[in-house]
mmCIF file of C-alpha atoms in Angstrom:
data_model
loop_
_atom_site.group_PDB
_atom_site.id
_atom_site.type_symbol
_atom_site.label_atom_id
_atom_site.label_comp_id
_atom_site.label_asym_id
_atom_site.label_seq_id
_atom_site.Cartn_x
_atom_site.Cartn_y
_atom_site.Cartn_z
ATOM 1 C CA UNK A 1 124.966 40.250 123.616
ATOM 2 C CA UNK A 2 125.445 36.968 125.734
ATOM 3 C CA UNK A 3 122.673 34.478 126.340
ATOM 4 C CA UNK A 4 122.612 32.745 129.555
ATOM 5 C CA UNK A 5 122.936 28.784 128.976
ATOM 6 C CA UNK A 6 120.976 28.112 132.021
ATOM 7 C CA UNK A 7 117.748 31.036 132.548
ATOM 8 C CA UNK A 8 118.227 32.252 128.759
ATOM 9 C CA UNK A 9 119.164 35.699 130.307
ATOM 10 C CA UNK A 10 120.381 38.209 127.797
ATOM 11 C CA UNK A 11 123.600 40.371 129.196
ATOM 12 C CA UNK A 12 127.017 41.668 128.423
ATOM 13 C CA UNK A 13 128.220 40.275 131.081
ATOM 14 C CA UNK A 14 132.498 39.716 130.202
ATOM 15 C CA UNK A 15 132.524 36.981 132.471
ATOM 16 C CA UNK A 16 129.711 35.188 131.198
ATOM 17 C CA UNK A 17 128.570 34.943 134.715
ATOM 18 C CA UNK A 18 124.511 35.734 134.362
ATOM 19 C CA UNK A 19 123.272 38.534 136.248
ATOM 20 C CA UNK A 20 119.557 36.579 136.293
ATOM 21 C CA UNK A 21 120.654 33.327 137.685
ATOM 22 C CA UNK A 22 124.416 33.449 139.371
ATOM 23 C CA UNK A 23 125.323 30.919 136.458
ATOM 24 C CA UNK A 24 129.009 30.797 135.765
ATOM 25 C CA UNK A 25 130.017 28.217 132.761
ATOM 26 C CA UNK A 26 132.809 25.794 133.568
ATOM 27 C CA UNK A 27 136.670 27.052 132.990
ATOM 28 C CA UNK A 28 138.826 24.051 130.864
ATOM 29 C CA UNK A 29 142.038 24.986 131.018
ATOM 30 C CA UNK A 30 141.514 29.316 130.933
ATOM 31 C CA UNK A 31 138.693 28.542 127.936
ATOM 32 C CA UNK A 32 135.129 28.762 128.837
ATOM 33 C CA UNK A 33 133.235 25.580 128.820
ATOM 34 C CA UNK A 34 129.547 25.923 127.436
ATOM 35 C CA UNK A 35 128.576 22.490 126.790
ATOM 36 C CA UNK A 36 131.171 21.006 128.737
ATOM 37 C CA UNK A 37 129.018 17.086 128.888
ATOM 38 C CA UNK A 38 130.271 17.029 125.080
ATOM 39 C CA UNK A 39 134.090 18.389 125.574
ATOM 40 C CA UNK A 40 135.924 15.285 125.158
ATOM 41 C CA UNK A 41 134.315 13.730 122.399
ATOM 42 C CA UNK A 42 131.914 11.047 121.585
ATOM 43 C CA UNK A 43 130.990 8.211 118.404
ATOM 44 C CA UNK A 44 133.588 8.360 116.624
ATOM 45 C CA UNK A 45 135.845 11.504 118.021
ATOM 46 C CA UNK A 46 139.040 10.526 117.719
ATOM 47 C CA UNK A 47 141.175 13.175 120.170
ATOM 48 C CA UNK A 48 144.551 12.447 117.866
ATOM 49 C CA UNK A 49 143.321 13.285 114.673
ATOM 50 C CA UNK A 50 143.462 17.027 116.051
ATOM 51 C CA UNK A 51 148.068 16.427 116.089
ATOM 52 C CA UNK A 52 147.341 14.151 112.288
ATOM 53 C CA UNK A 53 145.548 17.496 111.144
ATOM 54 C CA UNK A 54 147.876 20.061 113.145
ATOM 55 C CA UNK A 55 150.981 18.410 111.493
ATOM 56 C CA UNK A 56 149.349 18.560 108.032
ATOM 57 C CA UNK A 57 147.408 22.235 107.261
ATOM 58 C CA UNK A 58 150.206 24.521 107.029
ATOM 59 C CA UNK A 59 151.518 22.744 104.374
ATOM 60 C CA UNK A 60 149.079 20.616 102.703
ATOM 61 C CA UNK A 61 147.704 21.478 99.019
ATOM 62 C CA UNK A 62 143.991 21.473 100.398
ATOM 63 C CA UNK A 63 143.866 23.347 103.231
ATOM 64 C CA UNK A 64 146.187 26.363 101.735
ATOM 65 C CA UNK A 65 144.278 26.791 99.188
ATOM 66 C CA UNK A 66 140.929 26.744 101.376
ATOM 67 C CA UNK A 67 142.107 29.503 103.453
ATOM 68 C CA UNK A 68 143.460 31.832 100.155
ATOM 69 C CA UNK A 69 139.642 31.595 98.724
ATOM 70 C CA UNK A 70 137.976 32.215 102.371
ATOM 71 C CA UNK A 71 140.189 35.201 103.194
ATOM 72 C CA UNK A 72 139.383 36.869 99.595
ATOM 73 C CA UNK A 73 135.522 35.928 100.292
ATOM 74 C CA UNK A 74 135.945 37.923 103.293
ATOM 75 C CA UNK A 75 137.356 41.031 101.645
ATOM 76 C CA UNK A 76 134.843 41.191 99.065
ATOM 77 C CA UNK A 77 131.581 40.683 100.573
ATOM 78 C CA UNK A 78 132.578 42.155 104.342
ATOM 79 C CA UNK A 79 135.476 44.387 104.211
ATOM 80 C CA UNK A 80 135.942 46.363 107.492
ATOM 81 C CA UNK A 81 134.179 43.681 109.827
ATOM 82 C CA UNK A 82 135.135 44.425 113.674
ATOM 83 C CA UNK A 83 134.039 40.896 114.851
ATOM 84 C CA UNK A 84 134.004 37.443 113.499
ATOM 85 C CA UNK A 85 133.091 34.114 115.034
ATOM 86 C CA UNK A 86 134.349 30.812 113.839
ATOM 87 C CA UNK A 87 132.368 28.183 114.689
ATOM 88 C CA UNK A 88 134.224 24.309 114.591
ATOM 89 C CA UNK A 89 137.750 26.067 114.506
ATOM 90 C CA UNK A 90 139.391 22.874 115.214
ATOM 91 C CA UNK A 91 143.031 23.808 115.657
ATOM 92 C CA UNK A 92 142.486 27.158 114.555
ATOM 93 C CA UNK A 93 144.345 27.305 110.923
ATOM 94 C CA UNK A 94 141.633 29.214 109.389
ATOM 95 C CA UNK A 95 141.191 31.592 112.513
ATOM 96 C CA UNK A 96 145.294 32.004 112.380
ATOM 97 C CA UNK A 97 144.821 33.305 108.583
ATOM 98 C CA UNK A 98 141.890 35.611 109.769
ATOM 99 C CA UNK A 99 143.568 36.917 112.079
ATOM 100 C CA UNK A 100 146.994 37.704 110.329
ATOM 101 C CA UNK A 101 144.437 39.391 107.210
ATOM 102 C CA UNK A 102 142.356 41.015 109.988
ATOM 103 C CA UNK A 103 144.611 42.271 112.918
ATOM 104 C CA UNK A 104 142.091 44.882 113.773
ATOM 105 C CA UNK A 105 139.098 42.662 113.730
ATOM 106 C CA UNK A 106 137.967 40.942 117.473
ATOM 107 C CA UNK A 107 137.780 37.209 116.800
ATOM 108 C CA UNK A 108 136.101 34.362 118.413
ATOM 109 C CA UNK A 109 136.473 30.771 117.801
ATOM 110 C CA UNK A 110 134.532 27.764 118.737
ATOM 111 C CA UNK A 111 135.166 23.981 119.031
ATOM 112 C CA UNK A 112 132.856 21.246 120.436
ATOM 113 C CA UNK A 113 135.900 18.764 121.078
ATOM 114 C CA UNK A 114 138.125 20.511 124.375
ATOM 115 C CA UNK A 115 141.299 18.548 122.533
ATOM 116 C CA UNK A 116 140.881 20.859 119.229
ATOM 117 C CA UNK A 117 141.260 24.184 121.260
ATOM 118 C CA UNK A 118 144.666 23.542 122.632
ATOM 119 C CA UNK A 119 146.083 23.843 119.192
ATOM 120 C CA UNK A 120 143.816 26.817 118.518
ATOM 121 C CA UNK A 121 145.071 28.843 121.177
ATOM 122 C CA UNK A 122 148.783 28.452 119.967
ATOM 123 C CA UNK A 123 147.903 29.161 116.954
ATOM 124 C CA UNK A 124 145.532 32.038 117.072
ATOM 125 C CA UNK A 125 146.443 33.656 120.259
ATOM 126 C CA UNK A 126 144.753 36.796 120.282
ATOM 127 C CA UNK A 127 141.395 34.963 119.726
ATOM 128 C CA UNK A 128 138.602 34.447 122.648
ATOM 129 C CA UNK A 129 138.076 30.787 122.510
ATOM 130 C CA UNK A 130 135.200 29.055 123.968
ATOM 131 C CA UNK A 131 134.075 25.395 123.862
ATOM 132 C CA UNK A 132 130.673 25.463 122.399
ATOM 133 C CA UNK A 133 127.589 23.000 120.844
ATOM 134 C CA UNK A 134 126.956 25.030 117.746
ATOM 135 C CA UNK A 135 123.128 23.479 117.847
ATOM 136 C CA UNK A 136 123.434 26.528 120.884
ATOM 137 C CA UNK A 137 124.765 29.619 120.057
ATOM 138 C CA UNK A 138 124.997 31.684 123.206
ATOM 139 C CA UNK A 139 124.663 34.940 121.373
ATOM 140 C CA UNK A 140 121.964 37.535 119.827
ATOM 141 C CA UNK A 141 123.205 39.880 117.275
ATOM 142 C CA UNK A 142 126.743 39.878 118.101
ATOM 143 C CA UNK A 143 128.649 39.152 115.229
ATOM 144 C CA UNK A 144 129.551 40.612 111.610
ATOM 145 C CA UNK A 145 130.707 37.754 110.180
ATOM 146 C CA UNK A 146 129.911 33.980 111.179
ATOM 147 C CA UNK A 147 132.689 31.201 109.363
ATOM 148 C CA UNK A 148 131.942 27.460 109.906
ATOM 149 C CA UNK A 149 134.054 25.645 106.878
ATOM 150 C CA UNK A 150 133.619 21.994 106.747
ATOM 151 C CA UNK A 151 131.283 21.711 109.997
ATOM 152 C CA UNK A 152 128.012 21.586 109.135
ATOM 153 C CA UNK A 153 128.349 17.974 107.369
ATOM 154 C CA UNK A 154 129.443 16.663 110.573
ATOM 155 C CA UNK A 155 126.132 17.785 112.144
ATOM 156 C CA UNK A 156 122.274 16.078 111.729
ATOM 157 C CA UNK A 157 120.677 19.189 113.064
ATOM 158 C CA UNK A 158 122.585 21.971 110.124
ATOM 159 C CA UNK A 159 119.149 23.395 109.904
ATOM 160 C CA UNK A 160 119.083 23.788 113.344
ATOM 161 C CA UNK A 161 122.719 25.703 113.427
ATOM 162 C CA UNK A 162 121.989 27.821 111.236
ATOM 163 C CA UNK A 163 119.356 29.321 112.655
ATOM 164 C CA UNK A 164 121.257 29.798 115.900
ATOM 165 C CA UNK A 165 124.001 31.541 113.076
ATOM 166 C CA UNK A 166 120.831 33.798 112.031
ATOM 167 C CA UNK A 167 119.899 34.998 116.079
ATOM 168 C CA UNK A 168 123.622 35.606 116.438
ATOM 169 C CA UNK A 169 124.632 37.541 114.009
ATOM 170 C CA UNK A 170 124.251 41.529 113.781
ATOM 171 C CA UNK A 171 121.413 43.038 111.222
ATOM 172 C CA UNK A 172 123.269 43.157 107.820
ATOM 173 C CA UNK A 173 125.572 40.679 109.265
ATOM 174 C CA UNK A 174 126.703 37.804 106.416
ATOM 175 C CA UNK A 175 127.751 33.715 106.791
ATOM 176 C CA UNK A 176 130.511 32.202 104.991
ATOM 177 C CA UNK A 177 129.890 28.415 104.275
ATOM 178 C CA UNK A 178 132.092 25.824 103.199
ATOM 179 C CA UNK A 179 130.731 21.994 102.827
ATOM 180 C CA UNK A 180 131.723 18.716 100.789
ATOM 181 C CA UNK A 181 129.423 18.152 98.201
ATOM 182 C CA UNK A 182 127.878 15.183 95.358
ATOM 183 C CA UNK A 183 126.642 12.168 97.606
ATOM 184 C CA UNK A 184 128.422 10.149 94.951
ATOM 185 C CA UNK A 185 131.816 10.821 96.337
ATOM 186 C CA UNK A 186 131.363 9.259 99.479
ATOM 187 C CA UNK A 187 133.840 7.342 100.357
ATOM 188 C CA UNK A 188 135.986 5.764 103.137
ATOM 189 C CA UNK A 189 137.224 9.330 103.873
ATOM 190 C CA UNK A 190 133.762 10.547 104.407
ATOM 191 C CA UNK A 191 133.025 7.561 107.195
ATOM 192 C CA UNK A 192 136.570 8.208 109.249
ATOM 193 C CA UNK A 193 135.446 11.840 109.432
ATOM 194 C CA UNK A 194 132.473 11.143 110.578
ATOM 195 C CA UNK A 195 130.496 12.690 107.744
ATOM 196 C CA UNK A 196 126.316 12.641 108.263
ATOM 197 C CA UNK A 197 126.079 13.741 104.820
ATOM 198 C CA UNK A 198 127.430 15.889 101.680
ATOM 199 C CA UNK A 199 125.476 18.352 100.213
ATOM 200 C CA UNK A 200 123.157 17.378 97.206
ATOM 201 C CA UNK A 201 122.995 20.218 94.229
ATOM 202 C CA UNK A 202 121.179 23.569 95.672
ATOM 203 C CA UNK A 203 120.932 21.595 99.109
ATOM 204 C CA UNK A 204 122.432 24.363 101.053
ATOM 205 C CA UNK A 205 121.167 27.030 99.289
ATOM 206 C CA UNK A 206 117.839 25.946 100.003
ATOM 207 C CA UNK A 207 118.420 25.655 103.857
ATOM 208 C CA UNK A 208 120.370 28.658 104.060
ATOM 209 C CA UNK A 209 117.531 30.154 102.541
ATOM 210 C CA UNK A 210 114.907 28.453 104.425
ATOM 211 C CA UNK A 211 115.854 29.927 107.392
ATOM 212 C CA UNK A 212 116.614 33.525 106.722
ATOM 213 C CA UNK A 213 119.483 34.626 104.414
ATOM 214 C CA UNK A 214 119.701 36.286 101.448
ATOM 215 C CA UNK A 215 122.589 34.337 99.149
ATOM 216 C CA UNK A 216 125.170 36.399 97.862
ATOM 217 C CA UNK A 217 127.625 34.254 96.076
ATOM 218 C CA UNK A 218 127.775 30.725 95.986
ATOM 219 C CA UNK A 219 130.642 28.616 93.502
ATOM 220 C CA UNK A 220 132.095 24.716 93.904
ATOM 221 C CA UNK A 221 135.607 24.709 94.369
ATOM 222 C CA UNK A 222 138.225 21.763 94.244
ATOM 223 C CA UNK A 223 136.782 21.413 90.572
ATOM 224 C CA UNK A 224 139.589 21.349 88.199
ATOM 225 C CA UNK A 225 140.804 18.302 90.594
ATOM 226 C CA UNK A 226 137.557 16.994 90.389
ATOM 227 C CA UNK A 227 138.522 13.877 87.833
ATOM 228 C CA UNK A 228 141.754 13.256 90.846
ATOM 229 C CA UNK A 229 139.726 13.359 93.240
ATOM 230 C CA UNK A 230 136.974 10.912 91.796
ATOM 231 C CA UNK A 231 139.914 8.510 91.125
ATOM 232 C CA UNK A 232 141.031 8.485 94.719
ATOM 233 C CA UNK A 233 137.880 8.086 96.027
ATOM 234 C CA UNK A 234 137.009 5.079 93.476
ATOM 235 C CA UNK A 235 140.374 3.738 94.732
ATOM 236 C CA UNK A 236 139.331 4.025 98.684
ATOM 237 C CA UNK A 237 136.348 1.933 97.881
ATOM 238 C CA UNK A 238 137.959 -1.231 97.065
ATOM 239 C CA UNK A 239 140.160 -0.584 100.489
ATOM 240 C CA UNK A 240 138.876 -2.577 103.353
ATOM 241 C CA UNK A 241 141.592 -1.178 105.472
ATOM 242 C CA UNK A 242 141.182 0.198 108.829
ATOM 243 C CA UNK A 243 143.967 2.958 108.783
ATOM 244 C CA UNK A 244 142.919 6.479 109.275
ATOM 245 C CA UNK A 245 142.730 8.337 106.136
ATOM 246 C CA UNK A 246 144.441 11.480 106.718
ATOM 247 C CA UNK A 247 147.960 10.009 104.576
ATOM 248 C CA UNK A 248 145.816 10.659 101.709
ATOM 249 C CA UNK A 249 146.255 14.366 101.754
ATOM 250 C CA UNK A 250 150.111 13.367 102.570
ATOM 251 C CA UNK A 251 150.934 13.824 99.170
ATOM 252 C CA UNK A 252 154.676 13.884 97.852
ATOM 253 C CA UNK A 253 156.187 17.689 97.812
ATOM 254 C CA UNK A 254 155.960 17.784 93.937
ATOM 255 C CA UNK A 255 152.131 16.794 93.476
ATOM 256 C CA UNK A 256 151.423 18.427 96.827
ATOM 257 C CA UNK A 257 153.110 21.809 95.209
ATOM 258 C CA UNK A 258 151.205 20.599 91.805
ATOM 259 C CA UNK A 259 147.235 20.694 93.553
ATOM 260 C CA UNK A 260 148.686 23.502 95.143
ATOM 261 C CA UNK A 261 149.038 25.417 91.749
ATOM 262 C CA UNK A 262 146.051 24.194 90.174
ATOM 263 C CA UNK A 263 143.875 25.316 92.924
ATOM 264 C CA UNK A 264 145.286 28.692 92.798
ATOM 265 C CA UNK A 265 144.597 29.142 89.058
ATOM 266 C CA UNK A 266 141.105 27.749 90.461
ATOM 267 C CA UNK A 267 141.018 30.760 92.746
ATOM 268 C CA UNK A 268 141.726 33.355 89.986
ATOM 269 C CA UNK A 269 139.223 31.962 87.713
ATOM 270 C CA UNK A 270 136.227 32.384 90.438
ATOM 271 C CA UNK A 271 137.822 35.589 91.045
ATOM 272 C CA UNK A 272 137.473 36.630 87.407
ATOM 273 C CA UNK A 273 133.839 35.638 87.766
ATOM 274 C CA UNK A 274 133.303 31.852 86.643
ATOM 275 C CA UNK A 275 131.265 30.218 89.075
ATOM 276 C CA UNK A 276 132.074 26.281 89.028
ATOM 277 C CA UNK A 277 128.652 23.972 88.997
ATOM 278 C CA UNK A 278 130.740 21.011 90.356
ATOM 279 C CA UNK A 279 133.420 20.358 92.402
ATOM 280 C CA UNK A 280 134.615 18.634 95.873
ATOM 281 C CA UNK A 281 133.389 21.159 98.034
ATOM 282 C CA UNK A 282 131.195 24.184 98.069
ATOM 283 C CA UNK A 283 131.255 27.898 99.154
ATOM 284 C CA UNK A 284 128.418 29.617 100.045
ATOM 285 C CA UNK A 285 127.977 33.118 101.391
ATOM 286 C CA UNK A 286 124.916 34.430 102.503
ATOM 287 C CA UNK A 287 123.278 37.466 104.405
ATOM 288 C CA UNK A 288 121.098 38.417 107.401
ATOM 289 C CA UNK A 289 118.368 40.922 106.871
ATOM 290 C CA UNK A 290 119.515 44.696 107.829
ATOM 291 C CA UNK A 291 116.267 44.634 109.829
ATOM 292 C CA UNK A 292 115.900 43.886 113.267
ATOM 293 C CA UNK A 293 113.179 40.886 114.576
#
């Protein structure tokens, strides 16, 4: 079910045009515009870094390896899901892998930045796209499965998104989390992303919690490259330049091929069951309660 932006209506309207109120959300370019006053950016936004990143995730170490572990999180804890929302979905790489693992599944994806969904909608075609403040989810218990990987560090409110996760996901519906983590590797990289925070130890856990879910599985990842990574970021701190930071992941074919490998022996060992206490980043899944409010 849809929530009306305006009067707080709920309907199934397809439209999005509220039966209560006559209120019909602004069209950008054939997407739907919920919170159109923040579509082209603010502190910090950087429209171009949406080409940097398009140019770099199909075949960057990182971001292949991301994907690989949130597509097998998917099939273990919510095989058969009919309809998945990705919120942040930036150019839509992740929602392009969903959708080539799921081709029967309905998928939605959100961005807050109007620049980020005109690479999502090459890219994941068959996906309803809307432009969307994720601090205002305009949905009650429509989703199986809600994705938001690397978003929620971007935002001072998380607590605040997640709850609007909770209202719109289905009973029995699950989350799928993943955040940068250890405050200690902050660095330059963290500041051109515009980064509010990464997660302290149990950090998410507790707010995931705090508001609702039931955790199902949660593991660091990026761990085994955890001593690489440190160096890098050690390395960034003595930089005083002003050059945006995405040549970092611009790695040289061999090393990029290298990461690639040891993050994919990463992947079989959390498969196998080890659950890594450190590591770069963090993946969380959680669940909503089967009952209804």
């Amino acid at each position: 079910m849809k929530r009306c932006s305006r009067c707080h209506f709920v309907h199934d309207v397809p439209d999005w045009k509220c039966p209560q109120c006559g209120h019909f959300p602004q069209q950008r370019g054939g997407i739907t515009a919920l919170a159109p006053e923040m579509a082209e950016g603010g502190a910090g936004f950087q429209p171009e870094a949406y080409a940097s990143l398009a140019s770099l995730e199909a075949g960057n170490f990182w971001f292949r390896a991301r994907n690989s572990l949130i597509i097998w999180v998917l099939s273990r804890y919510f095989q058969g899901f009919r309809r998945f929302l990705e919120i942040g979905c930036g150019t839509g790489y992740v929602l392009s892998g969903v959708a080539t693992a799921y081709p029967e599944a309905s998928l939605t994806g959100s961005e807050i930045f109007s620049a980020g969904l005109t690479y999502a909608a090459k890219r994941a075609g068959r996906a309803t796209l809307l432009q969307m403040d994720a601090r205002d989810i305009p949905f009650i218990d429509e989703f199986d499965v809600i994705g938001a990987f690397d978003v929620l560090e971007h935002i001072e409110e998380d607590e605040q998104v997640l709850t609007e996760i909770l209202r719109a996901l289905r009973p029995g519906g699950g989350i799928a989390l993943t955040v940068p983590q250890h405050p200690w590797l902050w660095s330059l990289q963290d500041d051109r992303a515009c980064h509010v925070r990464r997660y302290r130890a149990g950090e998410l856990r507790e707010k995931v919690t705090r508001v609702g879910f039931q955790v199902l599985f949660e593991t660091s990842f990026v761990s085994l490259l955890l001593p690489a990574m440190i160096v890098s970021r050690k390395l960034q701190r003595r930089s005083h330049s002003d050059e945006e930071v995405l040549p970092e992941l611009r790695l040289p074919k061999l090393l990029n091929g290298l990461f690639e490998g040891i993050m994919n022996a990463e992947r079989q060992l959390i498969r196998a069951g080890i659950r890594f206490p450190v590591g770069g980043s963090l993946l969380l899944v959680a669940r909503k309660s089967e009952e209804r409010a």
